[in-house]
Structures are given as structure tokens and as C-alpha cells.
PDB file of C-alpha atoms in Angstrom:
ATOM      1  CA  UNK A  16     122.610  58.415  21.751  1.00 50.00           C
ATOM      2  CA  UNK A  17     120.385  61.542  20.995  1.00 56.00           C
ATOM      3  CA  UNK A  18     116.821  60.420  21.167  1.00 57.00           C
ATOM      4  CA  UNK A  19     114.044  62.187  19.065  1.00 61.00           C
ATOM      5  CA  UNK A  20     111.534  63.954  21.099  1.00 63.00           C
ATOM      6  CA  UNK A  21     108.898  63.083  18.194  1.00 66.00           C
ATOM      7  CA  UNK A  22     109.994  59.693  17.198  1.00 74.00           C
ATOM      8  CA  UNK A  23     111.123  61.016  13.818  1.00 84.00           C
ATOM      9  CA  UNK A  24     114.645  61.082  12.561  1.00 95.00           C
ATOM     10  CA  UNK A  25     116.480  64.290  13.199  1.00 96.00           C
ATOM     11  CA  UNK A  26     116.803  67.121  10.875  1.00 97.00           C
ATOM     12  CA  UNK A  27     120.421  67.522  10.071  1.00 98.00           C
ATOM     13  CA  UNK A  28     122.532  70.194   8.555  1.00 97.00           C
ATOM     14  CA  UNK A  29     126.050  69.698   7.189  1.00 97.00           C
ATOM     15  CA  UNK A  30     127.424  73.075   7.372  1.00 96.00           C
ATOM     16  CA  UNK A  31     130.882  73.647   5.919  1.00 95.00           C
ATOM     17  CA  UNK A  32     132.782  76.470   7.439  1.00 95.00           C
ATOM     18  CA  UNK A  33     132.385  79.935   5.687  1.00 94.00           C
ATOM     19  CA  UNK A  34     134.201  82.750   7.358  1.00 94.00           C
ATOM     20  CA  UNK A  35     133.230  85.175   4.800  1.00 93.00           C
ATOM     21  CA  UNK A  36     129.623  84.228   4.752  1.00 93.00           C
ATOM     22  CA  UNK A  37     128.956  82.990   8.298  1.00 95.00           C
ATOM     23  CA  UNK A  38     130.909  85.562  10.157  1.00 95.00           C
ATOM     24  CA  UNK A  39     131.675  88.559   7.916  1.00 94.00           C
ATOM     25  CA  UNK A  40     128.212  88.556   6.220  1.00 93.00           C
ATOM     26  CA  UNK A  41     129.470  88.215   2.595  1.00 91.00           C
ATOM     27  CA  UNK A  42     126.823  88.504  -0.021  1.00 91.00           C
ATOM     28  CA  UNK A  43     128.835  86.453  -2.690  1.00 87.00           C
ATOM     29  CA  UNK A  44     127.539  83.142  -1.165  1.00 89.00           C
ATOM     30  CA  UNK A  45     124.270  82.070   0.588  1.00 91.00           C
ATOM     31  CA  UNK A  46     126.325  80.263   3.398  1.00 92.00           C
ATOM     32  CA  UNK A  47     125.478  82.679   6.273  1.00 95.00           C
ATOM     33  CA  UNK A  48     121.814  82.844   5.484  1.00 95.00           C
ATOM     34  CA  UNK A  49     121.674  79.081   5.118  1.00 95.00           C
ATOM     35  CA  UNK A  50     123.290  78.615   8.492  1.00 97.00           C
ATOM     36  CA  UNK A  51     120.755  81.144  10.167  1.00 97.00           C
ATOM     37  CA  UNK A  52     117.704  79.704   8.440  1.00 97.00           C
ATOM     38  CA  UNK A  53     118.949  76.022   9.529  1.00 98.00           C
ATOM     39  CA  UNK A  54     119.111  76.946  13.153  1.00 97.00           C
ATOM     40  CA  UNK A  55     115.621  78.612  12.939  1.00 97.00           C
ATOM     41  CA  UNK A  56     114.003  75.528  11.318  1.00 96.00           C
ATOM     42  CA  UNK A  57     115.614  73.223  13.812  1.00 96.00           C
ATOM     43  CA  UNK A  58     114.307  75.556  16.639  1.00 95.00           C
ATOM     44  CA  UNK A  59     110.851  75.560  15.135  1.00 94.00           C
ATOM     45  CA  UNK A  60     110.955  71.638  15.066  1.00 91.00           C
ATOM     46  CA  UNK A  61     112.110  71.662  18.682  1.00 92.00           C
ATOM     47  CA  UNK A  62     115.383  69.882  17.650  1.00 91.00           C
ATOM     48  CA  UNK A  63     118.032  69.046  15.254  1.00 97.00           C
ATOM     49  CA  UNK A  64     121.744  68.481  14.638  1.00 98.00           C
ATOM     50  CA  UNK A  65     123.992  70.892  12.991  1.00 98.00           C
ATOM     51  CA  UNK A  66     127.624  69.617  12.248  1.00 98.00           C
ATOM     52  CA  UNK A  67     129.828  72.748  11.656  1.00 97.00           C
ATOM     53  CA  UNK A  68     132.353  71.155   9.488  1.00 96.00           C
ATOM     54  CA  UNK A  69     135.864  72.770   9.107  1.00 95.00           C
ATOM     55  CA  UNK A  70     135.937  72.708   5.251  1.00 94.00           C
ATOM     56  CA  UNK A  71     136.218  76.160   4.152  1.00 91.00           C
ATOM     57  CA  UNK A  72     135.961  77.033   0.689  1.00 88.00           C
ATOM     58  CA  UNK A  73     134.521  73.644  -0.460  1.00 89.00           C
ATOM     59  CA  UNK A  74     137.531  72.035   1.177  1.00 89.00           C
ATOM     60  CA  UNK A  75     140.243  74.327  -0.304  1.00 90.00           C
ATOM     61  CA  UNK A  76     140.903  76.523   2.690  1.00 91.00           C
ATOM     62  CA  UNK A  77     140.550  80.182   3.198  1.00 93.00           C
ATOM     63  CA  UNK A  78     143.500  81.438   1.306  1.00 94.00           C
ATOM     64  CA  UNK A  79     142.751  79.528  -1.745  1.00 92.00           C
ATOM     65  CA  UNK A  80     139.152  80.374  -1.522  1.00 91.00           C
ATOM     66  CA  UNK A  81     140.189  84.004  -1.371  1.00 93.00           C
ATOM     67  CA  UNK A  82     142.306  83.089  -4.576  1.00 95.00           C
ATOM     68  CA  UNK A  83     139.118  81.858  -6.252  1.00 92.00           C
ATOM     69  CA  UNK A  84     137.226  84.931  -5.380  1.00 91.00           C
ATOM     70  CA  UNK A  85     139.681  86.890  -7.027  1.00 94.00           C
ATOM     71  CA  UNK A  86     139.292  84.827 -10.380  1.00 95.00           C
ATOM     72  CA  UNK A  87     135.496  85.177  -9.977  1.00 91.00           C
ATOM     73  CA  UNK A  88     135.957  89.058  -9.793  1.00 92.00           C
ATOM     74  CA  UNK A  89     137.844  88.329 -13.373  1.00 95.00           C
ATOM     75  CA  UNK A  90     134.633  86.577 -14.552  1.00 93.00           C
ATOM     76  CA  UNK A  91     135.039  82.941 -13.707  1.00 94.00           C
ATOM     77  CA  UNK A  92     132.345  81.256 -12.022  1.00 89.00           C
ATOM     78  CA  UNK A  93     132.952  79.374  -8.671  1.00 89.00           C
ATOM     79  CA  UNK A  94     133.558  75.986 -10.697  1.00 92.00           C
ATOM     80  CA  UNK A  95     136.075  77.241 -13.203  1.00 94.00           C
ATOM     81  CA  UNK A  96     138.004  79.153 -10.450  1.00 93.00           C
ATOM     82  CA  UNK A  97     138.399  76.148  -8.369  1.00 92.00           C
ATOM     83  CA  UNK A  98     139.705  73.956 -11.241  1.00 94.00           C
ATOM     84  CA  UNK A  99     142.006  76.837 -12.726  1.00 96.00           C
ATOM     85  CA  UNK A 100     143.515  76.800  -9.299  1.00 95.00           C
ATOM     86  CA  UNK A 101     144.257  73.171  -9.555  1.00 95.00           C
ATOM     87  CA  UNK A 102     141.365  71.871  -7.093  1.00 94.00           C
ATOM     88  CA  UNK A 103     138.605  69.534  -7.503  1.00 91.00           C
ATOM     89  CA  UNK A 104     135.065  71.377  -7.973  1.00 90.00           C
ATOM     90  CA  UNK A 105     134.162  70.159  -4.411  1.00 90.00           C
ATOM     91  CA  UNK A 106     137.068  68.709  -2.287  1.00 91.00           C
ATOM     92  CA  UNK A 107     134.943  68.425   0.947  1.00 91.00           C
ATOM     93  CA  UNK A 108     134.967  65.020   2.940  1.00 94.00           C
ATOM     94  CA  UNK A 109     131.697  63.992   4.461  1.00 95.00           C
ATOM     95  CA  UNK A 110     133.062  60.843   6.023  1.00 95.00           C
ATOM     96  CA  UNK A 111     133.805  62.659   9.426  1.00 95.00           C
ATOM     97  CA  UNK A 112     130.180  63.880   9.526  1.00 97.00           C
ATOM     98  CA  UNK A 113     128.883  60.313   9.009  1.00 97.00           C
ATOM     99  CA  UNK A 114     131.293  59.027  11.590  1.00 97.00           C
ATOM    100  CA  UNK A 115     129.912  61.606  13.883  1.00 97.00           C
ATOM    101  CA  UNK A 116     126.254  60.924  13.309  1.00 98.00           C
ATOM    102  CA  UNK A 117     126.974  57.291  13.986  1.00 97.00           C
ATOM    103  CA  UNK A 118     128.594  58.239  17.256  1.00 97.00           C
ATOM    104  CA  UNK A 119     125.491  60.201  18.062  1.00 96.00           C
ATOM    105  CA  UNK A 120     123.554  56.995  17.380  1.00 96.00           C
ATOM    106  CA  UNK A 121     121.781  58.700  14.315  1.00 96.00           C
ATOM    107  CA  UNK A 122     121.815  56.235  11.242  1.00 95.00           C
ATOM    108  CA  UNK A 123     118.681  57.511   9.821  1.00 97.00           C
ATOM    109  CA  UNK A 124     118.370  61.421   9.263  1.00 97.00           C
ATOM    110  CA  UNK A 125     116.499  64.063   7.499  1.00 97.00           C
ATOM    111  CA  UNK A 126     119.028  66.197   5.660  1.00 98.00           C
ATOM    112  CA  UNK A 127     118.836  69.781   5.170  1.00 97.00           C
ATOM    113  CA  UNK A 128     120.518  70.387   1.876  1.00 96.00           C
ATOM    114  CA  UNK A 129     120.057  71.206  -1.812  1.00 94.00           C
ATOM    115  CA  UNK A 130     123.309  69.193  -2.655  1.00 93.00           C
ATOM    116  CA  UNK A 131     122.593  65.806  -3.868  1.00 91.00           C
ATOM    117  CA  UNK A 132     126.215  64.838  -3.577  1.00 90.00           C
ATOM    118  CA  UNK A 133     125.982  65.167   0.235  1.00 93.00           C
ATOM    119  CA  UNK A 134     122.975  62.702   0.187  1.00 95.00           C
ATOM    120  CA  UNK A 135     124.978  60.311  -1.781  1.00 95.00           C
ATOM    121  CA  UNK A 136     128.271  60.621   0.187  1.00 94.00           C
ATOM    122  CA  UNK A 137     126.417  60.194   3.733  1.00 97.00           C
ATOM    123  CA  UNK A 138     124.569  56.989   2.265  1.00 97.00           C
ATOM    124  CA  UNK A 139     128.013  55.628   1.067  1.00 97.00           C
ATOM    125  CA  UNK A 140     129.095  55.791   4.564  1.00 97.00           C
ATOM    126  CA  UNK A 141     126.224  54.011   5.948  1.00 97.00           C
ATOM    127  CA  UNK A 142     123.781  56.937   6.908  1.00 98.00           C
ATOM    128  CA  UNK A 143     120.343  56.437   5.474  1.00 98.00           C
ATOM    129  CA  UNK A 144     118.966  59.820   4.467  1.00 98.00           C
ATOM    130  CA  UNK A 145     115.191  59.098   4.683  1.00 97.00           C
ATOM    131  CA  UNK A 146     114.404  62.628   3.463  1.00 96.00           C
ATOM    132  CA  UNK A 147     116.212  65.429   1.683  1.00 96.00           C
ATOM    133  CA  UNK A 148     114.682  68.632   2.934  1.00 96.00           C
ATOM    134  CA  UNK A 149     115.180  71.537   0.669  1.00 93.00           C
ATOM    135  CA  UNK A 150     117.027  74.569   1.780  1.00 89.00           C
ATOM    136  CA  UNK A 151     116.059  77.234  -0.628  1.00 85.00           C
ATOM    137  CA  UNK A 152     116.643  80.899   0.113  1.00 90.00           C
ATOM    138  CA  UNK A 153     116.059  83.916  -2.197  1.00 90.00           C
ATOM    139  CA  UNK A 154     119.138  85.040  -4.222  1.00 88.00           C
ATOM    140  CA  UNK A 155     120.554  88.616  -3.852  1.00 89.00           C
ATOM    141  CA  UNK A 156     122.156  90.657  -6.485  1.00 90.00           C
ATOM    142  CA  UNK A 157     125.721  89.631  -5.375  1.00 89.00           C
ATOM    143  CA  UNK A 158     125.251  85.752  -5.213  1.00 82.00           C
ATOM    144  CA  UNK A 159     122.715  85.025  -8.021  1.00 82.00           C
ATOM    145  CA  UNK A 160     125.403  83.918 -10.526  1.00 83.00           C
ATOM    146  CA  UNK A 161     126.893  81.691  -7.777  1.00 82.00           C
ATOM    147  CA  UNK A 162     123.614  80.138  -7.138  1.00 79.00           C
ATOM    148  CA  UNK A 163     122.984  79.578 -10.902  1.00 83.00           C
ATOM    149  CA  UNK A 164     126.440  77.745 -11.092  1.00 81.00           C
ATOM    150  CA  UNK A 165     125.539  75.593  -8.254  1.00 82.00           C
ATOM    151  CA  UNK A 166     122.234  74.584  -9.937  1.00 82.00           C
ATOM    152  CA  UNK A 167     123.579  74.278 -13.389  1.00 82.00           C
ATOM    153  CA  UNK A 168     127.115  73.044 -12.917  1.00 80.00           C
ATOM    154  CA  UNK A 169     126.989  70.941  -9.795  1.00 80.00           C
ATOM    155  CA  UNK A 170     123.396  69.699  -9.660  1.00 75.00           C
ATOM    156  CA  UNK A 171     122.181  71.586  -6.586  1.00 84.00           C
ATOM    157  CA  UNK A 172     118.294  71.581  -6.301  1.00 83.00           C
ATOM    158  CA  UNK A 173     117.632  75.267  -6.539  1.00 74.00           C
TER     159      UNK A 173
END
């Protein structure tokens, strides 16, 4: 069990793998900047838990994510691109993350996310999210539409 140095529930970031954003620095999404900002915030607070989940492209995989990018280049937003390819809007599974938190002895957390679905899915798995910590970063000219879609079509608190 990981103990809290300050007696408060840990700050937790569930970060889904994004090769294009995390490694290659793509400006089409906000993944790379979100990962770096989460690490900075955890360092500032003295500790935190980052779970890096192998769920590229909201769970559709790298190849299909690149196919979705091609559709986005044709004018479709990220939601429509995924559904045109026959996938769910978000196919990620957070039950593994909940299990990892349970194994770490963390059943009460502060979740660093803008995605209300993550909160609900963790709580359904028995993890108490005592606080949703906003994770807002400024848009850039290449991801503004993507962020608007996340806000308007998937309920992200942006």
C-alpha cells in the first residue's frame, strides 16, 4: 500500500497512451501537454499516481487512430471519425486502472481529468473519486476543434 505523505487521497492521472502526442509531439490533440502537466502537478504536490494505460486512440489502436486522423483531415470531427470506422466514441476500459488502484491500496482518489465518464467508470468499479481536479490547458490552432468536440459531444469539462 502506498501511503499518503500528507494524509490526503492521492492525485491520480489515468493517461491513455498516445504515441502521436506523447512521443511525437503532435499538436492535433492535447495528450502530450496533459501528460507533462500532470507530472509537473504531481511533483509540485510531492506525490501522485500516474497510470499509463495502453489504450491508444480511445481504445481503437494506433492503426485505426491514423485512419480516424485521415477522416478528420476530410472534415469529420473525432467522434464522427470513430463511428464512421465502426467504433464506439470511446472504447477505453478503465476497469484495469481501478484494479491497479485497488492493488495499490487506493480506494479514495483525487482524479486529474476533464472527462466525467472516467469518474463514473471508476466509481462503478468501487473507487471513490473524492475530487475531480480540472486538467485544463490552452488550445493551439491545431487542436481547438478537437477540444471543442470533446467539450460539446463527449461532455468534457473544458
